[in-house]
Coordinates of C-alpha atoms in Angstrom, one line a residue:
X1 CA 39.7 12.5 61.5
X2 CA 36.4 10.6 60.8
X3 CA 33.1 12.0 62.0
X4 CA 31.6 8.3 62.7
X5 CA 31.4 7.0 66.0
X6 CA 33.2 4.0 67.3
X7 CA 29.5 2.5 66.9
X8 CA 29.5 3.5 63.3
X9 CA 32.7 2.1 62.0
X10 CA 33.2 -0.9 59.9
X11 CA 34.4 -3.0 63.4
X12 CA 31.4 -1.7 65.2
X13 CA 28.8 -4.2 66.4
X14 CA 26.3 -3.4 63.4
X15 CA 29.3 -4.3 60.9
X16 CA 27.1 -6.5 59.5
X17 CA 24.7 -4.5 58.3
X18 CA 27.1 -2.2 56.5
X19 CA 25.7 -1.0 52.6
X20 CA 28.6 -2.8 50.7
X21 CA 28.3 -6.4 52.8
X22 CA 24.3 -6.7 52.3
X23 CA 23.8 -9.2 49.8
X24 CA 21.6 -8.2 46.9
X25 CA 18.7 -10.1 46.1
X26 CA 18.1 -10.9 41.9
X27 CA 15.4 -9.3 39.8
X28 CA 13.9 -12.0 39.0
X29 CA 12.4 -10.7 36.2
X30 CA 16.1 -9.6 34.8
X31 CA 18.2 -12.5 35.6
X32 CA 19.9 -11.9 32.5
X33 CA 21.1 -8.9 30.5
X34 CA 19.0 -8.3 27.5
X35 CA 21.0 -8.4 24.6
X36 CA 20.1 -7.0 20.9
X37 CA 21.4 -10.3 19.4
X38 CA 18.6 -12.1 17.2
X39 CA 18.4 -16.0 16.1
X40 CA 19.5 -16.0 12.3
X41 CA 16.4 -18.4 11.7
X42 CA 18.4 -20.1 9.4
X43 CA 15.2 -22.4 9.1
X44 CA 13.3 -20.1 7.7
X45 CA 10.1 -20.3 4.9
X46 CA 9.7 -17.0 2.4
X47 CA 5.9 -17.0 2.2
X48 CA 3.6 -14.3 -0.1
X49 CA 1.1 -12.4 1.9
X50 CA -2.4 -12.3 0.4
X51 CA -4.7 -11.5 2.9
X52 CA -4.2 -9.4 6.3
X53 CA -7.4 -9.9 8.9
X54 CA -7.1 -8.8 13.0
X55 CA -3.7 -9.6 13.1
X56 CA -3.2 -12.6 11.5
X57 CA -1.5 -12.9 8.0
X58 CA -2.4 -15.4 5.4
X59 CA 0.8 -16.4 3.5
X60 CA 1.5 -18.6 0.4
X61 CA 4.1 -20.5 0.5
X62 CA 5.7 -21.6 -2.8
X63 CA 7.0 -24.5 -4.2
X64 CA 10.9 -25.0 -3.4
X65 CA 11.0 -22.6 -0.6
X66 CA 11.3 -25.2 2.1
X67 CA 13.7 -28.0 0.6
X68 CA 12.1 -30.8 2.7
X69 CA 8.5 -29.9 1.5
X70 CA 7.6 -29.1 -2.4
X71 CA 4.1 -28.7 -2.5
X72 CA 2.5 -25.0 -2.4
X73 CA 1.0 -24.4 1.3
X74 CA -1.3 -21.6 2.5
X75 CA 0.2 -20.8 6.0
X76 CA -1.7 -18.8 8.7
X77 CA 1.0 -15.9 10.7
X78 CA 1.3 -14.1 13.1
X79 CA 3.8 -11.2 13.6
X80 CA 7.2 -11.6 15.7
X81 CA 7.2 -9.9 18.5
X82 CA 10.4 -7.1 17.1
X83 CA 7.6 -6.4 14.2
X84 CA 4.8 -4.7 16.2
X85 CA 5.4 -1.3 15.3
X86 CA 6.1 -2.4 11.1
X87 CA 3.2 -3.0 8.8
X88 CA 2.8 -6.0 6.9
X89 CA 0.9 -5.8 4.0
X90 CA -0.9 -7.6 1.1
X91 CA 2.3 -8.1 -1.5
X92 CA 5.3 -8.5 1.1
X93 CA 7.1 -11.3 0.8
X94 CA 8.4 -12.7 4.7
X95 CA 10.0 -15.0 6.4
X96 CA 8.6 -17.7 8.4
X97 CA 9.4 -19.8 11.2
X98 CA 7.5 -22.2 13.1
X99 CA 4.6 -24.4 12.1
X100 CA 4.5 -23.6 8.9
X101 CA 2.8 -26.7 7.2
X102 CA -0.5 -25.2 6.9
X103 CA -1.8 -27.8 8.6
X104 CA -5.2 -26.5 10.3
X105 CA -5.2 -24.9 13.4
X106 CA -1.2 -24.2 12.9
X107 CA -0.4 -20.9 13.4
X108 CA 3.4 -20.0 11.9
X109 CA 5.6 -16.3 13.0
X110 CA 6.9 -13.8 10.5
X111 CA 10.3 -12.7 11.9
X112 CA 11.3 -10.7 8.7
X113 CA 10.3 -8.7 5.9
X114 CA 12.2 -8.8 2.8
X115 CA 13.4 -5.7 0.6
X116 CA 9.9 -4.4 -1.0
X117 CA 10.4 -2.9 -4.7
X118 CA 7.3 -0.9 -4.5
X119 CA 4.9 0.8 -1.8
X120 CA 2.0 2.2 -2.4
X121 CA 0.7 4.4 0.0
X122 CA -2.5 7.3 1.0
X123 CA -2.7 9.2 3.5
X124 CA -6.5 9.6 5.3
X125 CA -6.8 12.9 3.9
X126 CA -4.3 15.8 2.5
X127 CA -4.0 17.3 5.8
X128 CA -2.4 14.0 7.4
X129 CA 1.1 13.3 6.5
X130 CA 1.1 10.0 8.0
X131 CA 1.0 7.3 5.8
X132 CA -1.0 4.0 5.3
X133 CA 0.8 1.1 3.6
X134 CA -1.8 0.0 1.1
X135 CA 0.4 -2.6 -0.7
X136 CA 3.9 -3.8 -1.6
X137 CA 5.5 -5.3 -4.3
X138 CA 2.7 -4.1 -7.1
X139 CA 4.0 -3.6 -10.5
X140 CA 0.6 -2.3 -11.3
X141 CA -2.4 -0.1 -10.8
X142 CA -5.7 -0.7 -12.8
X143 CA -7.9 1.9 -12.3
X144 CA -11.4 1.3 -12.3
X145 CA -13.7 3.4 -13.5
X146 CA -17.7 4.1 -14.4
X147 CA -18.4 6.3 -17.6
X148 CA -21.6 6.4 -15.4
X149 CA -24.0 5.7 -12.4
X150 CA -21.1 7.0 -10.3
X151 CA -20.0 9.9 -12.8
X152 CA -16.6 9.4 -13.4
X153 CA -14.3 12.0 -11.2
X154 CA -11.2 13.6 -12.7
X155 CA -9.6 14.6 -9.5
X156 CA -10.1 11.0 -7.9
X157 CA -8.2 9.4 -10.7
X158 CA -5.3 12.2 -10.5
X159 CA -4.8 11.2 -7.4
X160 CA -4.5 7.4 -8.0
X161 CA -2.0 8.7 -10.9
X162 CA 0.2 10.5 -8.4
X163 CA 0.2 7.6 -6.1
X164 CA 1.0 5.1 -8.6
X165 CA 3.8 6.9 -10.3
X166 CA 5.3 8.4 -6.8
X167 CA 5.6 4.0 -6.0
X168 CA 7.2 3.7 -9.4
X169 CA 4.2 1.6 -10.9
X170 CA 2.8 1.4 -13.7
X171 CA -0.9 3.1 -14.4
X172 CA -3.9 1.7 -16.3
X173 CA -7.4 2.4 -17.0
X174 CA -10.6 0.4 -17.0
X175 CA -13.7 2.1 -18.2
X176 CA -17.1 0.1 -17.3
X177 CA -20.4 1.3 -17.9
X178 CA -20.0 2.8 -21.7
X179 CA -23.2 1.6 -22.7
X180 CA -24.7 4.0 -20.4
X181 CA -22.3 7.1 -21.6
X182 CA -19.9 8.2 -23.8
X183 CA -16.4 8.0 -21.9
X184 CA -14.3 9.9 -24.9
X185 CA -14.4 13.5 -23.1
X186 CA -13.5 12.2 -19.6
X187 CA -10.7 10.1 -21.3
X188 CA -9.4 13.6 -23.4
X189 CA -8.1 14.7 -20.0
X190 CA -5.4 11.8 -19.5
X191 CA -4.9 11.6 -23.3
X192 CA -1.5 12.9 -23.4
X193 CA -0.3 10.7 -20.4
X194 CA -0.3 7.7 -23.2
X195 CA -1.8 5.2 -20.5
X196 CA -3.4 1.9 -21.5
X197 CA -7.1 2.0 -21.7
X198 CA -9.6 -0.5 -21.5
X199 CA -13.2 -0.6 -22.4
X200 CA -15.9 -2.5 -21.3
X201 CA -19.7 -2.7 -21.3
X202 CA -22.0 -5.3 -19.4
X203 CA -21.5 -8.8 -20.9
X204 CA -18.5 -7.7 -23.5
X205 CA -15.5 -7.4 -20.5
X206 CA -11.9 -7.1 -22.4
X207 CA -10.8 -10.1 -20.5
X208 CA -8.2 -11.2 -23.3
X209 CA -6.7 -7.6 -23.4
X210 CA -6.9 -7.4 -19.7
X211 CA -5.1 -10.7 -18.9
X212 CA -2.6 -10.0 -21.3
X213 CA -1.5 -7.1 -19.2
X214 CA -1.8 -8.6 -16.1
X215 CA 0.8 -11.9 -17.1
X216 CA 3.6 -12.0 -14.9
X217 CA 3.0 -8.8 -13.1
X218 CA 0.9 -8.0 -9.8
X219 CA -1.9 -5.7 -10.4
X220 CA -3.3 -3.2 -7.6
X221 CA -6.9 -2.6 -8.5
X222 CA -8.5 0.8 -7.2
X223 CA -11.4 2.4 -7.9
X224 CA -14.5 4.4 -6.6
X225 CA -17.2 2.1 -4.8
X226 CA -19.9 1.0 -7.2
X227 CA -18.0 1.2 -10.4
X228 CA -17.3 -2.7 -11.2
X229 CA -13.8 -3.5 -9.7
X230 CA -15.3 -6.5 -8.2
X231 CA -17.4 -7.6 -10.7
X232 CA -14.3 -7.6 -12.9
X233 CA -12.0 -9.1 -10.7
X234 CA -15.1 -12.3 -10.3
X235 CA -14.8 -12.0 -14.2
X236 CA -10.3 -12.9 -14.5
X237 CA -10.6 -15.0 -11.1
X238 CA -14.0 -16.9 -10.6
X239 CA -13.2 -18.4 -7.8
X240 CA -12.3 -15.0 -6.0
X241 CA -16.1 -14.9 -5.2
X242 CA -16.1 -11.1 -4.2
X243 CA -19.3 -9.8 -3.1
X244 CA -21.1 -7.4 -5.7
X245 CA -22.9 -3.9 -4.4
X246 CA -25.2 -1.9 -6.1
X247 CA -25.2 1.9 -6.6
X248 CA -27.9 4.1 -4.8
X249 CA -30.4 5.7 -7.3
X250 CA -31.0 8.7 -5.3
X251 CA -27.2 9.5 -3.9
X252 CA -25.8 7.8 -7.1
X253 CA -22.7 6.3 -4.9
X254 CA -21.5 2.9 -4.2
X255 CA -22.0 0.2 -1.6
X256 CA -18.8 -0.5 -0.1
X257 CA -19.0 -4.4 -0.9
X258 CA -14.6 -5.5 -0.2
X259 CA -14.2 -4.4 3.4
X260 CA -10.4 -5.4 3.0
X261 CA -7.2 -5.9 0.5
X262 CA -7.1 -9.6 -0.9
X263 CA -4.9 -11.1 -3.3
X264 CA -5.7 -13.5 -6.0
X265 CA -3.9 -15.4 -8.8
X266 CA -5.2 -14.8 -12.0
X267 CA -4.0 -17.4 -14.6
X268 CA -3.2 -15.8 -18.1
X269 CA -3.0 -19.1 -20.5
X270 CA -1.5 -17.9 -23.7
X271 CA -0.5 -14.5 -22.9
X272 CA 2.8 -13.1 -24.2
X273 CA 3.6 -11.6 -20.8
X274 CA 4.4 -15.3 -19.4
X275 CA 3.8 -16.6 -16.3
X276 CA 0.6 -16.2 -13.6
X277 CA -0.2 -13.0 -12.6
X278 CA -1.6 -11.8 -8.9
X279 CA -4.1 -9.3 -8.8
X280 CA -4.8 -7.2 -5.7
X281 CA -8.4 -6.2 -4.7
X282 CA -9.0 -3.2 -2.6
X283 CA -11.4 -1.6 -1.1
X284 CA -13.7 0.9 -2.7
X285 CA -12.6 4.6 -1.6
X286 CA -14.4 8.2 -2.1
X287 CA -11.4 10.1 -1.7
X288 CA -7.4 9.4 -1.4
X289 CA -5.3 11.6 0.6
X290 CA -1.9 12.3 -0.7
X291 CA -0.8 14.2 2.4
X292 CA 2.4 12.2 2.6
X293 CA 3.6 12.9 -1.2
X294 CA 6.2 15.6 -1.8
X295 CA 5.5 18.1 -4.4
X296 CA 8.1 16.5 -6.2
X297 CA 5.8 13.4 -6.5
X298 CA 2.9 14.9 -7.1
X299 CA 4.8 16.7 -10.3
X300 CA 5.4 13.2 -11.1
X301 CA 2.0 12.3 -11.4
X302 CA 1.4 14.9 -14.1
X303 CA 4.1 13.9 -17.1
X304 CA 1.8 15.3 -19.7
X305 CA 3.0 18.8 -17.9
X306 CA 6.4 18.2 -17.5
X307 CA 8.1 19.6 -20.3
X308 CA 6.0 22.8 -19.9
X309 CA 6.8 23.1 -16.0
X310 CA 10.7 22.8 -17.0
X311 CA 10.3 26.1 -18.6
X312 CA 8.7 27.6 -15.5
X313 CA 11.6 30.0 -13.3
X314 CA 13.5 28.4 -10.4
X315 CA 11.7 28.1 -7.2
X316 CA 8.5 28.7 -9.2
X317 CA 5.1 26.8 -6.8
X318 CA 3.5 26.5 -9.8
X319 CA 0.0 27.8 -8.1
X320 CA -2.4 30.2 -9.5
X321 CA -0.5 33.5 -9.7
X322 CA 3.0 32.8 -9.5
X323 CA 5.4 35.3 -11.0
X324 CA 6.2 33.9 -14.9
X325 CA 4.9 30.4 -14.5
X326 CA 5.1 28.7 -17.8
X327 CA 2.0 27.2 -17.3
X328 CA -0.4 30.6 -17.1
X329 CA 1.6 31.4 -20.1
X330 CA 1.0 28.2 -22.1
X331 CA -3.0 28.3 -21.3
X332 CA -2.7 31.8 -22.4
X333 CA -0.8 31.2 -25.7
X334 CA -3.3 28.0 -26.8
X335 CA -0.2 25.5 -26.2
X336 CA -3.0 24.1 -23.7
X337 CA -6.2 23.4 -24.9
X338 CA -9.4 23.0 -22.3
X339 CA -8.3 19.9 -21.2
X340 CA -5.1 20.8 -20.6
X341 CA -6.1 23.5 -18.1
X342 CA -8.3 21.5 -16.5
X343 CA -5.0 19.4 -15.7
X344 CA -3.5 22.3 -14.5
X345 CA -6.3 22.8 -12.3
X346 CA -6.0 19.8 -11.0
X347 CA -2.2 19.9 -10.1
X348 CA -2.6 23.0 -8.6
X349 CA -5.4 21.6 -6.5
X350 CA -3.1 19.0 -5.3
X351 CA -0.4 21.0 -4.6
X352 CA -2.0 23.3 -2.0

C-alpha cells in the first residue's frame, strides 16, 4: 500500500514535474568528461635551458633537432600547463611545441622534461628538508674559492663536496687570490680527497688548464660571493659579460653581483676533452643547507674517511662520543693527523 496520495502519484496532475522526467540542464563549464589522455606532440623540438627569469625559460635549440629547420635557435618558453608544480631548471633538456622559431616576440611551451642524469640540489638551511633544484644535467662542480679577502671557509666547501658527490658529479677546485695568501694549509684539509686543483692569481688565470677540464662536459660553478667566480667565468667566455662586485673592507664579504643561474658555452679549441663545453654560473651563496641529504650522502661527501668509517661498529652515528667509533680511535692512535680531525669535525658537524 503506497503512502502517496492520488495527487502524488505518477498519473497525478503534477506528473510532470516528477524528479526523473525534469530535464537536466548541462554544465556548461563540463560539457565533456575530462579525460587523463595527453597529445603525443609528435611535433615536438628538444631545446637546452640556459636561463630561467619570472617564468619564462630561455632554451637553445640545436642544430638537427627540428628536421625542417637546421640552424641553432634561441627560443623563449613558457611552461605547459601539466608542469606547474615541476621545476625546470638551468641544464634540463625539454621538449617544445609551438612557435618555436625564435623569431622575436614568439613565445614557444615546454610540454616535457626529459630523463635528467644529474640534480643538484640545497636545501635553505639544514633544518629544511625541502629541496631546491639548482641545476640538472652538470657533470661538474668548480668550486671557487679566495685564499683571501673573503678567508677561505672549510665547512662551506664541505658542503659543496657533499652536494656534488650526493648528484654523482664530479668536484674541482679553483683557488684565486694566492698572491694575497698562502693557500697550501687550507688545501691540506681536502688533500686526501685527490680532487683537481687550480691556481690562480690576478692576471696569471690557468685558463688552458681550466678549459681543458671543462671540454665536453658542463660545469656548475659555486662559490662564496666576492671570491672571483665571475671574473673567471668573463675570463673562459667574454662575451658572458657578468657583472663584477667588490668585497667590503670592513665586513670582508662579497657583493652579490649574479642574482640568477645562467648558462654559457665556453669553446675549448685544442683541448683533448673534445667538443664545447657549457659552464653554469650561479649565484654567490654564504651558506648551503644540506637538509635534504641523507647521512648516507653526506658520508659520501667525505671519501677520504671512508675506509676508516667501515671499521666503525654497525649502527654506529659516527658523532662525538659514540660507543667504539673508529674514528675517535684513529685520531687517538695518530692514523689522523690535525687535518684529518678537523675533517672529522666537519662530518660530524654535518651530520647533526
Amino acid at each position: 500500500m503506497s503512502w502517496l496520495t492520488p495527487d502524488d502519484d505518477e498519473d497525478g496532475p503534477y506528473a510532470e514535474y516528477a524528479d526523473h522526467a525534469v530535464r537536466q540542464r548541462p554544465n556548461p563549464k563540463a560539457n565533456r568528461p575530462r579525460t587523463k589522455r595527453r597529445p603525443e606532440h609528435a611535433d615536438a623540438v628538444v631545446g637546452l635551458v640556459t636561463a630561467v627569469d619570472r617564468g619564462r625559460y630561455t632554451a637553445l635549440v640545436e642544430s638537427g633537432a627540428d628536421p625542417h629547420d637546421l640552424s641553432e635557435r634561441v627560443v623563449v618558453a613558457a611552461r605547459a600547463r601539466e608542469l606547474r608544480r615541476t621545476p625546470i631548471v638551468i641544464g634540463d633538456r625539454v621538449q617544445l611545441v609551438g612557435d618555436a622559431s625564435g623569431a622575436e616576440g614568439s613565445l614557444a611551451r615546454i610540454v616535457s622534461i626529459e630523463d635528467r642524469r644529474t640534480l643538484l640540489r640545497r636545501s635553505a638551511d639544514d633544518s629544511d628538508t625541502v629541496e631546491r633544484v639548482m641545476v640538472a644535467n652538470a657533470d661538474q662542480m668548480l668550486i671557487v674559492v679566495a685564499a683571501a679577502n673573503p678567508e677561505p671557509r672549510v665547512r662551506l666547501v664541505d658542503r659543496y663536496l657533499v652536494a656534488a658527490y650526493d648528484a654523482g658529479i664530479r668536484p674541482l677546485i679553483c683557488i684565486t687570490k694566492v698572491d694575497l695568501a698562502d693557500p697550501e694549509p687550507f688545501l691540506g684539509y681536502f688533500s686526501a680527497l685527490e680532487v683537481p686543483v687550480f691556481r690562480s692569481q690576478p692576471g696569471t688565470w690557468p685558463l688552458d688548464e681550466i678549459r681543458e677540464a671543462l671540454a665536453g662536459r658542463t660545469t656548475v660553478f659555486v662559490g662564496h660571493s666576492g671570491v672571483g667566480k665571475s671574473t673567471l667565468i668573463n675570463e673562459l667566455v667574454p662575451e658572458a659579460g657578468r657583472a663584477i662586485g667588490h668585497v667590503n673592507e670592513v665586513t670582508g664579504r662579497g657583493r652579490h653581483t649574479s642574482s640568477s643561474s645562467v648558462a654559457y658555452r665556453a669553446e675549448t679549441p685544442g683541448c683533448a676533452g673534445g667538443g664545447t663545453g657549457w659552464v653554469i654560473d650561479t649565484p654567490g651563496v654564504r651558506s648551503f643547507g644540506l637538509g635534504h641529504v641523507t647521512t648516507e650522502g653526506i658520508l659520501r661527501g667525505f671519501t677520504d674517511l671512508a675506509e676508516i668509517i667501515d671499521g666503525c661498529p654497525r649502527g654506529c652515528t659516527h658523532l662525538e662520543g659514540a660507543p667504539d667509533c673508529e674514528l675517535d680511535a684513529a685520531i687517538a692512535d695518530g692514523r689522523l693527523d690535525a687535518a684529518g680531525a678537523a675533517r672529522v669535525e666537519s662530518l660530524r658537524r654535518l651530520l647533526k
